[in-house]
CSV table of C-alpha atoms and ligand atoms in Angstrom, one decimal:
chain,number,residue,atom,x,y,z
U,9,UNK,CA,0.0,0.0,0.0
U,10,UNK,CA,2.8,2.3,0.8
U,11,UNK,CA,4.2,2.7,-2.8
U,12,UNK,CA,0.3,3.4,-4.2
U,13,UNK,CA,0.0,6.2,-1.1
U,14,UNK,CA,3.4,7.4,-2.6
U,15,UNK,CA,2.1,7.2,-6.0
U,16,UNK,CA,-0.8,9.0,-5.1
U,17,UNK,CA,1.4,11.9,-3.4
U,18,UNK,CA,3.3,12.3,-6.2
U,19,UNK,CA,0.6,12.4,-8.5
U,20,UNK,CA,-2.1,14.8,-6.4
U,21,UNK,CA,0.4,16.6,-4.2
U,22,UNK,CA,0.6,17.0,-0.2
U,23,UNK,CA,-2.5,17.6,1.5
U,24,UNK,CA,-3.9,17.6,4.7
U,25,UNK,CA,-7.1,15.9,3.8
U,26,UNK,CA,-6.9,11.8,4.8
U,27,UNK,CA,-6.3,8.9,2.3
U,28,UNK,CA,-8.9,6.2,2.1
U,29,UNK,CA,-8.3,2.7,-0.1
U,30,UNK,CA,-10.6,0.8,-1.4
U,31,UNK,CA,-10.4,-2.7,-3.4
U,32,UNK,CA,-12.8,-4.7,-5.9
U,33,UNK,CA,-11.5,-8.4,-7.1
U,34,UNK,CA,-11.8,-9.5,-10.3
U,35,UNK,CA,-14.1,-13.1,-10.5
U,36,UNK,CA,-13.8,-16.1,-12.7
U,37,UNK,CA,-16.6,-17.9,-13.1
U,38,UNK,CA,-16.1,-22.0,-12.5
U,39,UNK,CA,-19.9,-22.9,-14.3
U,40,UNK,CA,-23.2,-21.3,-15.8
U,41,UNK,CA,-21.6,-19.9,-18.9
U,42,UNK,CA,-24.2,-17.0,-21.0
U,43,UNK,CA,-26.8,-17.7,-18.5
U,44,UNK,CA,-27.2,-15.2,-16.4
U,45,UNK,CA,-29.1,-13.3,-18.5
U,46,UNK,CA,-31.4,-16.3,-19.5
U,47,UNK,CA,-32.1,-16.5,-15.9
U,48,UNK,CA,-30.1,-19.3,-15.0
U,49,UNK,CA,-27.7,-19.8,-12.0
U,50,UNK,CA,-23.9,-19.3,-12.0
U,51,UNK,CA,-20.9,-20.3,-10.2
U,52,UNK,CA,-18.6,-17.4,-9.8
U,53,UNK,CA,-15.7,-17.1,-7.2
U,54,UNK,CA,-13.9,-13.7,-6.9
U,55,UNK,CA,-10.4,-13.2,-7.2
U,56,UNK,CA,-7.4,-12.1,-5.1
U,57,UNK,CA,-6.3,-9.9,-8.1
U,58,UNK,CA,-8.4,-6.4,-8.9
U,59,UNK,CA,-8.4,-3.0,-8.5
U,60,UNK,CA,-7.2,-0.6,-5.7
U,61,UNK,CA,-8.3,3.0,-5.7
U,62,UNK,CA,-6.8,5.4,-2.7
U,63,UNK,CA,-9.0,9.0,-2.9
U,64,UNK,CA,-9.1,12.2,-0.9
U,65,UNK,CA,-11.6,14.9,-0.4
U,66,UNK,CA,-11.2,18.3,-2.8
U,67,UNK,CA,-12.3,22.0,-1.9
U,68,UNK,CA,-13.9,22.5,-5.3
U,69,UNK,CA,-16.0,20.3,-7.5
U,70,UNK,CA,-13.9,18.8,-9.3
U,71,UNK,CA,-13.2,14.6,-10.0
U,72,UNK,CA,-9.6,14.5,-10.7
U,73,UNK,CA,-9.0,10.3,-12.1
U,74,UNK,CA,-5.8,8.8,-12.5
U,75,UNK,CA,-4.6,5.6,-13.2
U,76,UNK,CA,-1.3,3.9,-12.8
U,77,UNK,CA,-2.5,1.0,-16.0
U,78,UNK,CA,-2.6,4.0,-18.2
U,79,UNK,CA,0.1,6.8,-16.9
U,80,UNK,CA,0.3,8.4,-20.9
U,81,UNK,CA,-2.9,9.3,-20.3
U,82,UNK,CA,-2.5,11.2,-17.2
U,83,UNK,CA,-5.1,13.0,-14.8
U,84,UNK,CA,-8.7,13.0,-16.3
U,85,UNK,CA,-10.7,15.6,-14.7
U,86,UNK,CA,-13.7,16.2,-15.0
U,87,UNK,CA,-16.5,18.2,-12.9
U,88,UNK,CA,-19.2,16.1,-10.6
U,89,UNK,CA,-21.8,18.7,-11.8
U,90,UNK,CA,-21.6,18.0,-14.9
U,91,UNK,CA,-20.7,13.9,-15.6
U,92,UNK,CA,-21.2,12.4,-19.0
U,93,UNK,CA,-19.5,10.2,-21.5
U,94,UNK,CA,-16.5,11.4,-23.5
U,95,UNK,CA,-14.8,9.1,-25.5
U,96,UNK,CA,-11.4,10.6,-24.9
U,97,UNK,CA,-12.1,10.2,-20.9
U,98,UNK,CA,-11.4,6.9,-21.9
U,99,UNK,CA,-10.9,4.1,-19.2
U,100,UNK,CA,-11.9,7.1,-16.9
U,101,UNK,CA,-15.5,6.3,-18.5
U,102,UNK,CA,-16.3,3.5,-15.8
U,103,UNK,CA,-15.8,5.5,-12.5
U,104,UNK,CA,-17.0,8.5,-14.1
U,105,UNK,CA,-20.5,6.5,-14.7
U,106,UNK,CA,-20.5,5.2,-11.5
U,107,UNK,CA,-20.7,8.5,-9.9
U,108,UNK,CA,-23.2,10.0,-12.2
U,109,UNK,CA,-25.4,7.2,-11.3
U,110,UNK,CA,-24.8,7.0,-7.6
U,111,UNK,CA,-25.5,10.8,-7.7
U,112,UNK,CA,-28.1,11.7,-5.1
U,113,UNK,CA,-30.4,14.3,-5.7
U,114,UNK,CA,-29.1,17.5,-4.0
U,115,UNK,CA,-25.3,16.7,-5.9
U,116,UNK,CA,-22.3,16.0,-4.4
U,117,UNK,CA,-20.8,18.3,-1.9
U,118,UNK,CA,-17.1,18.2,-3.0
U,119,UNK,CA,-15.2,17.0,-5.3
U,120,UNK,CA,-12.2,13.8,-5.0
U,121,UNK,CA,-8.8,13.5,-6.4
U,122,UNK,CA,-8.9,9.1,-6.9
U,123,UNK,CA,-5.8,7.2,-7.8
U,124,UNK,CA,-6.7,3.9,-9.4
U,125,UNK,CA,-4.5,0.9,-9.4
U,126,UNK,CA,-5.1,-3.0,-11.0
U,127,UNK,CA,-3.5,-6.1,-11.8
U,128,UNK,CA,-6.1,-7.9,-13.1
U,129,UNK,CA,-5.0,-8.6,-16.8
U,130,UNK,CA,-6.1,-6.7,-19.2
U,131,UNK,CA,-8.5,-7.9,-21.9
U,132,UNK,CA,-8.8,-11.3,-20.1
U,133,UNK,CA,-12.5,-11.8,-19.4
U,134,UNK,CA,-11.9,-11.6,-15.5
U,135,UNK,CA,-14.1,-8.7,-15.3
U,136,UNK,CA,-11.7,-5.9,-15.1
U,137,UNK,CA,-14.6,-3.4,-15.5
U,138,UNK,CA,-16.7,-4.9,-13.2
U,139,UNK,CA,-14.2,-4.5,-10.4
U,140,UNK,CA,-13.6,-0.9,-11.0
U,141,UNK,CA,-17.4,-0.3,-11.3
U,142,UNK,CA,-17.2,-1.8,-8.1
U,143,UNK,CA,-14.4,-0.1,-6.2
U,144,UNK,CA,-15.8,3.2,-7.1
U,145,UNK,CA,-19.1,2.6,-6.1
U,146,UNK,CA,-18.0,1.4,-2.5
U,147,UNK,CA,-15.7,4.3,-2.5
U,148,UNK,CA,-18.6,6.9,-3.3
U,149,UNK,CA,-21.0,5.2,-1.3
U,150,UNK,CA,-18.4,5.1,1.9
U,151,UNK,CA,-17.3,8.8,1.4
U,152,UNK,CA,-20.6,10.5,0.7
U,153,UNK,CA,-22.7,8.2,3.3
U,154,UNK,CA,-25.2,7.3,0.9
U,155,UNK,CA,-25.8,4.4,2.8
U,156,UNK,CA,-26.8,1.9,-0.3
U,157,UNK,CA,-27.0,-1.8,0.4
U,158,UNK,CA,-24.6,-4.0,-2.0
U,159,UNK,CA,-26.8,-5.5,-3.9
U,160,UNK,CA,-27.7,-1.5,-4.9
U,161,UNK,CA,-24.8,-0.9,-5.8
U,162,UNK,CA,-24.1,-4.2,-7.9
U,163,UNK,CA,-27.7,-3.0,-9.6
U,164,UNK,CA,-26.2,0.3,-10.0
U,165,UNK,CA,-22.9,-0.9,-11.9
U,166,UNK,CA,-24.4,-3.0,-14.0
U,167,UNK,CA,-26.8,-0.4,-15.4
U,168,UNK,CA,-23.4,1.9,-16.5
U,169,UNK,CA,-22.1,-1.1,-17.8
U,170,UNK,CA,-25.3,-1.8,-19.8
U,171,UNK,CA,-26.5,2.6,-20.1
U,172,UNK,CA,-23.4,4.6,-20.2
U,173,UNK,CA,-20.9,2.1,-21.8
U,174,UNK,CA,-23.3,0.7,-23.6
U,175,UNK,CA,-22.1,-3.1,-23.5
U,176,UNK,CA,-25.4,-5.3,-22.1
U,177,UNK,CA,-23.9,-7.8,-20.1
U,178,UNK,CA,-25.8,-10.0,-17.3
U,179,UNK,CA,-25.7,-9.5,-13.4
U,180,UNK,CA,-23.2,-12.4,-13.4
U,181,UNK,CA,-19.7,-10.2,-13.0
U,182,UNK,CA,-20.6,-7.4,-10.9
U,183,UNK,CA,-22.3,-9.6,-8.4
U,184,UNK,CA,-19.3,-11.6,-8.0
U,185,UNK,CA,-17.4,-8.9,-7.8
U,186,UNK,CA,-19.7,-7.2,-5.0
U,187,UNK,CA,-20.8,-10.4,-3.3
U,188,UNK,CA,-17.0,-12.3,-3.3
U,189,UNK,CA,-16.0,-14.2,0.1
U,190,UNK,CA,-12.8,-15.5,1.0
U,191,UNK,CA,-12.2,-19.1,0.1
U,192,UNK,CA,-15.8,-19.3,-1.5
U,193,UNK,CA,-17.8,-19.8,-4.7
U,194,UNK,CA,-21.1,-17.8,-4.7
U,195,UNK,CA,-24.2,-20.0,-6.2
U,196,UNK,CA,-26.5,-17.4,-7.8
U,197,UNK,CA,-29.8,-17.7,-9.2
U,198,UNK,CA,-30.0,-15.2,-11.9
U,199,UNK,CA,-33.7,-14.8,-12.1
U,200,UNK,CA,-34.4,-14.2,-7.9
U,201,UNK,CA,-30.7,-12.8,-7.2
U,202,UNK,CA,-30.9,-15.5,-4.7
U,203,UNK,CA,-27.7,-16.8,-3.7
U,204,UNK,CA,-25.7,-18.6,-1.5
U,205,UNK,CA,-21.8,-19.2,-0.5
U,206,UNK,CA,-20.4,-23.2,-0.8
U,207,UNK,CA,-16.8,-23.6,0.3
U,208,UNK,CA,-14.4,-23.2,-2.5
U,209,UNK,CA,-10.8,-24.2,-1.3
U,210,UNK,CA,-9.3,-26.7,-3.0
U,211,UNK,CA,-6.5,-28.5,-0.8
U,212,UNK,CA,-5.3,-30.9,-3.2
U,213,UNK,CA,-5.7,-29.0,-6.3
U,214,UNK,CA,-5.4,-25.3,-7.6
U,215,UNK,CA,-7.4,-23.3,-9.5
U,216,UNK,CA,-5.5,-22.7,-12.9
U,217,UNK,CA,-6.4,-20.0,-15.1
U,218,UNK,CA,-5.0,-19.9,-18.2
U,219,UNK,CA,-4.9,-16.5,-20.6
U,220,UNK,CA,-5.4,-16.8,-24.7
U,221,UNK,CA,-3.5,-13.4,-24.8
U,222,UNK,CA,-6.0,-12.9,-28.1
U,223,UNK,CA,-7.7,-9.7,-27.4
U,224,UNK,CA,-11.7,-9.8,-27.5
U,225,UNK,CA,-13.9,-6.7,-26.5
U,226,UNK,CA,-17.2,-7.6,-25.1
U,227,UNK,CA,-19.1,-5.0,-26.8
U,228,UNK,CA,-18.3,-6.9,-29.7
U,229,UNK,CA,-21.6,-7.8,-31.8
U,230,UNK,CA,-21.4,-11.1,-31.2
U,231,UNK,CA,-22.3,-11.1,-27.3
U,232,UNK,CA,-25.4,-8.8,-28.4
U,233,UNK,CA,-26.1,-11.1,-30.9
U,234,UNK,CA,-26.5,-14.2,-28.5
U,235,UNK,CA,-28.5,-12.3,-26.0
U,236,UNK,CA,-30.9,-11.4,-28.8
U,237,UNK,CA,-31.2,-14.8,-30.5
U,238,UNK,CA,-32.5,-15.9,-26.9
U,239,UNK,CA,-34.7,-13.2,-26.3
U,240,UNK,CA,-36.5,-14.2,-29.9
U,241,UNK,CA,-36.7,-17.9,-28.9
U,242,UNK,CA,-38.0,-17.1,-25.3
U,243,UNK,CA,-40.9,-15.3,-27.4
U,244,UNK,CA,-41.6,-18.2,-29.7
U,245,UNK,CA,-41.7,-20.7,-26.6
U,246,UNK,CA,-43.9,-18.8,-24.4
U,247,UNK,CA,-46.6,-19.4,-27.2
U,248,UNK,CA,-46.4,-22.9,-25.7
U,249,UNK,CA,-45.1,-22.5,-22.1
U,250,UNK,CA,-45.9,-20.2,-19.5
U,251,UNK,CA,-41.9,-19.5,-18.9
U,252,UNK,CA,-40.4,-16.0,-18.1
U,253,UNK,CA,-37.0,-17.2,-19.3
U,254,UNK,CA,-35.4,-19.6,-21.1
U,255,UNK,CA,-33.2,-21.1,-18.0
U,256,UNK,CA,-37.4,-22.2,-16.8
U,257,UNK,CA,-37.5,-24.9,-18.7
U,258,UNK,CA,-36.0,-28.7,-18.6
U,259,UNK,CA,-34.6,-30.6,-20.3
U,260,UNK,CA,-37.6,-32.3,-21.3
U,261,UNK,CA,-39.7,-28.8,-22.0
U,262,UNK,CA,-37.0,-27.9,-24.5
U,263,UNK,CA,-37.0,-31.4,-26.3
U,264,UNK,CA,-41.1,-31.4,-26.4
U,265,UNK,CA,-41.1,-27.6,-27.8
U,266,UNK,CA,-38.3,-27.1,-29.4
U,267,UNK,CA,-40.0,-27.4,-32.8
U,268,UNK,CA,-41.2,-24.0,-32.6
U,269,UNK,CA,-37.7,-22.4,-33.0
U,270,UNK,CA,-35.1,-22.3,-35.7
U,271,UNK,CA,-32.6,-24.2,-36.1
U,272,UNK,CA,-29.9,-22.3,-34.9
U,273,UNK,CA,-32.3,-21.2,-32.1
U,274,UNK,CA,-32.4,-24.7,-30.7
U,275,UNK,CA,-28.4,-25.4,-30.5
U,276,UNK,CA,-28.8,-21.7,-28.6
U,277,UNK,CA,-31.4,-22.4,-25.9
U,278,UNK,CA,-30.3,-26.0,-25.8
U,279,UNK,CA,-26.9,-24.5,-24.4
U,280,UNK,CA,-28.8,-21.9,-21.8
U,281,UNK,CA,-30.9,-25.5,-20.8
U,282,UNK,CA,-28.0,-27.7,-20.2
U,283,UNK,CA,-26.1,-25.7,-18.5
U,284,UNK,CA,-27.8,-24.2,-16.4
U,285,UNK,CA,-29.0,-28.4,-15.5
U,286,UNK,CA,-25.3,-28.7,-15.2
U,287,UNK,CA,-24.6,-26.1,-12.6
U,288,UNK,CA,-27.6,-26.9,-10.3
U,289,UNK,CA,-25.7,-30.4,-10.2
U,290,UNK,CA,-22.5,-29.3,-10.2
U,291,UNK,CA,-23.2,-27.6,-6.5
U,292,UNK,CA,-24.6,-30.6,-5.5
U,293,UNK,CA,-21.3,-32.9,-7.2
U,294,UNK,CA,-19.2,-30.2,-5.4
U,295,UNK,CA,-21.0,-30.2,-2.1
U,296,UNK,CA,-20.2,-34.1,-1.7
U,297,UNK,CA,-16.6,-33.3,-2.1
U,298,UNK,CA,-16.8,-35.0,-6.0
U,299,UNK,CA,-14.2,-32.8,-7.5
U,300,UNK,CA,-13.8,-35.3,-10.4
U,301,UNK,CA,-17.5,-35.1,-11.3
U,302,UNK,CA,-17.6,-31.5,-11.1
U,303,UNK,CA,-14.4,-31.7,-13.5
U,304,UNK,CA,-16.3,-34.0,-16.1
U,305,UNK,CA,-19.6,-31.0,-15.7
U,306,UNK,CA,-17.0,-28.3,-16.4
U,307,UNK,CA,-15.8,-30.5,-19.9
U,308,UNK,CA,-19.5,-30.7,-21.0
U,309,UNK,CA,-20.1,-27.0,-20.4
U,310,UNK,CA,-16.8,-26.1,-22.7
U,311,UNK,CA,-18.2,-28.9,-25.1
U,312,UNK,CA,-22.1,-27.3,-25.0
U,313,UNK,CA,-20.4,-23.6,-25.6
U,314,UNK,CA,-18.3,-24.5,-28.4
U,315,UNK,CA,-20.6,-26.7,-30.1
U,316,UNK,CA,-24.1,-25.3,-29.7
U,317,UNK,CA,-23.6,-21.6,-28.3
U,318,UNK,CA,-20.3,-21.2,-30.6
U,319,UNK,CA,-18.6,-18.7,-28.4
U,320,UNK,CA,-15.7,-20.7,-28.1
U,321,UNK,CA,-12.7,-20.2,-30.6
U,322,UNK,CA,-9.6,-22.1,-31.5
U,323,UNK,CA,-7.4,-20.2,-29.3
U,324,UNK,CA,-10.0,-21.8,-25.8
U,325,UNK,CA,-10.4,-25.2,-27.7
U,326,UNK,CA,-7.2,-25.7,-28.2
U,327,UNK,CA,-6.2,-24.7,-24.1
U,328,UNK,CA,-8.7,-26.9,-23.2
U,329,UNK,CA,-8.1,-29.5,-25.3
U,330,UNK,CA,-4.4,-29.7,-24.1
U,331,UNK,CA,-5.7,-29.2,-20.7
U,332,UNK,CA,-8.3,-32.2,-21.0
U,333,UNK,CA,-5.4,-34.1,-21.8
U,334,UNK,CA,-2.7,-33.5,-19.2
U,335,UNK,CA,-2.4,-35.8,-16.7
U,336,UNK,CA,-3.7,-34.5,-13.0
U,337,UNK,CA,-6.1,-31.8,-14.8
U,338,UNK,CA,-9.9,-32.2,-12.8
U,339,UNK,CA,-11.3,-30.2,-15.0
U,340,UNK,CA,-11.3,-27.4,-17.5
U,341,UNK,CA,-13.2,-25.3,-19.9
U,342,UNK,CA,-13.6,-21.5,-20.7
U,343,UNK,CA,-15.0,-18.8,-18.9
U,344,UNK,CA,-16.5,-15.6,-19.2
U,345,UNK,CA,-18.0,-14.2,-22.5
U,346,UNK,CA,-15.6,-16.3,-24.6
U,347,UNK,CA,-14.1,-15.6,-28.2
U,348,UNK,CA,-10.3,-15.5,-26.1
U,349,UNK,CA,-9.9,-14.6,-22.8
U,350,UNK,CA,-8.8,-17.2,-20.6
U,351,UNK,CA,-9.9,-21.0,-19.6
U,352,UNK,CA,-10.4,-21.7,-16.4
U,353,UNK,CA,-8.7,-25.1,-14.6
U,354,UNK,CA,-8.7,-27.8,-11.8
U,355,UNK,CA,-5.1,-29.4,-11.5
U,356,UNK,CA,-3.7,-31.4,-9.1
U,357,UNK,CA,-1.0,-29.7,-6.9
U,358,UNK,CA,2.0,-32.1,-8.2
U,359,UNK,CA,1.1,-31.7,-11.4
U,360,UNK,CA,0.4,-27.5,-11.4
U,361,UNK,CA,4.0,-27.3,-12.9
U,362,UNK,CA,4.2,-29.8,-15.7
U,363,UNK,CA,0.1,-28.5,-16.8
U,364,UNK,CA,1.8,-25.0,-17.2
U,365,UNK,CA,4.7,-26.4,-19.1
U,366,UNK,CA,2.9,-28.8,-21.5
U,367,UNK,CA,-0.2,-27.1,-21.9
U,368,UNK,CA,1.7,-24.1,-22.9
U,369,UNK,CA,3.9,-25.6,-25.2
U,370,UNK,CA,1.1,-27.1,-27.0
U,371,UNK,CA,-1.0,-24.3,-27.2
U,372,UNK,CA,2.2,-22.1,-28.6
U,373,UNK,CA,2.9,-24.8,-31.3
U,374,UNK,CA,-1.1,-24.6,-32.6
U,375,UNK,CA,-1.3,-20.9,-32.2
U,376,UNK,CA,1.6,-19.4,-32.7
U,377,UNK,CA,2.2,-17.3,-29.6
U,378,UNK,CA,2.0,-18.0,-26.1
U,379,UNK,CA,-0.5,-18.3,-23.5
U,380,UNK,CA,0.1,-16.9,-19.7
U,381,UNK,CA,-0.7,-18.7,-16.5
U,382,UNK,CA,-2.3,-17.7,-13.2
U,383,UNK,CA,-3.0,-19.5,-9.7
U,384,UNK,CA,-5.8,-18.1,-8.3
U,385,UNK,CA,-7.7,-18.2,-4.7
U,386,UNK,CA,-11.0,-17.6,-3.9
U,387,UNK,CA,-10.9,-13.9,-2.4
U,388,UNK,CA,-13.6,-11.5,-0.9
U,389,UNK,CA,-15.6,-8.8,-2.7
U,390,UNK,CA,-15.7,-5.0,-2.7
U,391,UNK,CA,-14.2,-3.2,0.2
U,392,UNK,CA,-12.8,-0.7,2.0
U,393,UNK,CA,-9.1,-1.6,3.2
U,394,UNK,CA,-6.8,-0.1,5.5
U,395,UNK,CA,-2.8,-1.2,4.8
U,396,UNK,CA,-2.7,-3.6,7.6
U,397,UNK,CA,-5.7,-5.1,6.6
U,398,UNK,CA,-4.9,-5.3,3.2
A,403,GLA,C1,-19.7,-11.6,-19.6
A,403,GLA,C2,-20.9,-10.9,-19.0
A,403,GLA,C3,-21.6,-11.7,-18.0
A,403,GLA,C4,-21.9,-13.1,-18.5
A,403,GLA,C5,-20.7,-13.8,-19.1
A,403,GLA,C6,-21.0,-15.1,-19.8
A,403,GLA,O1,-18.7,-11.8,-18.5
A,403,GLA,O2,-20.5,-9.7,-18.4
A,403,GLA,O3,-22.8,-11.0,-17.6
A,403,GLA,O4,-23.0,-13.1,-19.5
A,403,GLA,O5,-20.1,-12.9,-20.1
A,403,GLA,O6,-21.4,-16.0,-18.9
């Protein structure tokens, strides 16, 4: 913490006003892939890795952002009465949302000088935007006392994400990202916002996640596209079924009624119905202490989003196919929105080094460039820290 506070000093000058830090993980979800916004539940643990931010009170108005990811771009400022989007505000976009959402109605009193901080990769699907949605809107909440609850504030972030950035992800990331508890997966039912925590520390294994390096964005069409394919299906079967969402049905409901839809509407919605099959049991698998026969669920969900919801790509097949084959590998498939970003692993302690070895070198021979490891642990959600506590 000492070299951010130093950072931050050298940055915004001496003051007399006190330093506050605040934190928000990244998440990587283990199972319930593109069905959070089909209503489905999800298995999402939060990371160790995420964003830090470290603010002080101004005299004027003014919302002076920097970040230490971006240093050429230097201080954004901007002015709390008046908050919109500017493209050139750039990453600055996703706090500055935040606080024209959280704004309460008389305005803010003063303005903040914030000093932002991650090390969550960027460009990797672990919800980099999610977690500094999330630090700043624990950070305004704490510093103006506006006294909203989490799941507010999760709300909140995922309307910028979806209004003022304009990319219409699910609930899935900023929940996990709000909602994260040490050494703990969070089982969420997309549809109530119901949830629960179910132990998530692997002794004998580690969690793996392995990083394409290929680039996606997730306003990219494609993510829209899926989402609206759904929402057209979910029409068509609710001639026939009295569902609110596609994650509603079984198994058995989508075989009988699946002739109303098109083809490519059936591999679709037969993905969102698997899966979300596959993660109800997969808690269950996981609550017995079955770790192999949540690794064989976490296959058949790479297998269902590659083959029927086609977000895979041969940069994840081919991480998970060398991953399927290594020897002390539990499990492993891709996670998040897909198209690159990372896959997400179960290995076996002894074998954690030979997995990152092999896996690598196969995945460099097939694609050309090379692929970058990360152990992970379970970690807790958005915060306020204090350097000892940190
Ligand atoms: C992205 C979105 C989430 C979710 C996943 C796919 O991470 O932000 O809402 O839809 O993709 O499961």
């Amino acid at each position: 913490m000492e070299e951010r506070t130093a950072q931050f000093i050298e940055i915004f000058g001496e003051s007399r006003e006190q330093l506050r830090s605040f934190f928000a993980p990244g998440r990587v979800n283990m199972i319930g892939e593109h069905i959070d916004y089909n209503g489905g539940h999800v298995l999402p643990v939060a990371l160790e890795i995420g964003t830090y931010a470290i603010t002080r009170k101004r005299s004027d108005k003014k919302l002076k952002l920097y970040s230490s990811n971006f240093p050429d771009i230097g201080i954004i400022e901007t002015n709390l009465e008046d908050l919109s989007f500017k493209k050139d505000q750039d990453w600055a976009n996703f706090p500055i949302g935040v606080f024209k959402y959280m704004e309460a109605e008389n305005g803010y009193e003063h303005g903040l000088d914030i000093f932002f901080e991650g090390n969550i990769p960027n460009g990797a699907g672990l919800s980099s935007s999610a977690s500094i949605e999330l630090v700043t809107a624990v950070l305004v909440n704490e510093i103006y006392q506006f006294g909203a609850s989490m799941l507010d504030l999760v709300k909140l972030s995922q309307n910028v994400e979806n209004q003022f950035i304009g990319v219409n992800c699910g609930i899935m990331d900023q929940f996990a990202v709000g909602f994260g508890k040490q050494g703990n997966a969070i089982l969420l039912d997309c549809e109530t916002l119901e949830y629960r925590y179910t132990p998530f520390e692997l002794t004998d294994s580690a969690i793996v996640i392995a990083n394409t390096n290929k680039k996606r964005g997730l306003a990219d069409s494609a993510y829209n596209e899926r989402r609206s394919t759904c929402e057209a299906a979910l029409e068509k079967l609710q001639q026939e079924l009295p569902i609110s969402n596609l994650a509603d049905m079984s198994p058995e409901q989508f075989e009988e009624h699946k002739g109303l839809l098109s083809e490519e509407e059936v591999k679709r919605v037969r993905h969102v119905v698997t899966e979300n099959h596959r993660t109800v049991k997969a808690i269950e698998i996981l609550e017995q202490g079955n770790l192999d026969a949540f690794g064989e669920l976490m296959k058949a969900s790479h297998l269902s989003l590659r083959d029927d919801y086609e977000v895979s790509g041969k940069e994840l097949d081919a991480l998970a196919e060398a991953a399927w084959d290594q020897e002390g590998t539990v499990g492993a498939r891709m996670t998040g929105a897909g198209f690159g970003g990372c896959t997400v692993n179960i290995v076996k302690n002894e074998h954690v080094d030979a997995f990152i070895e092999q896996v690598g070198k196969k995945y460099k021979d097939k694609i050309g460039y090379e692929a970058t490891f990360y152990i992970v642990n379970a970690g807790g959600g958005a915060r306020e820290i204090t350097a000892s506590k940190e």
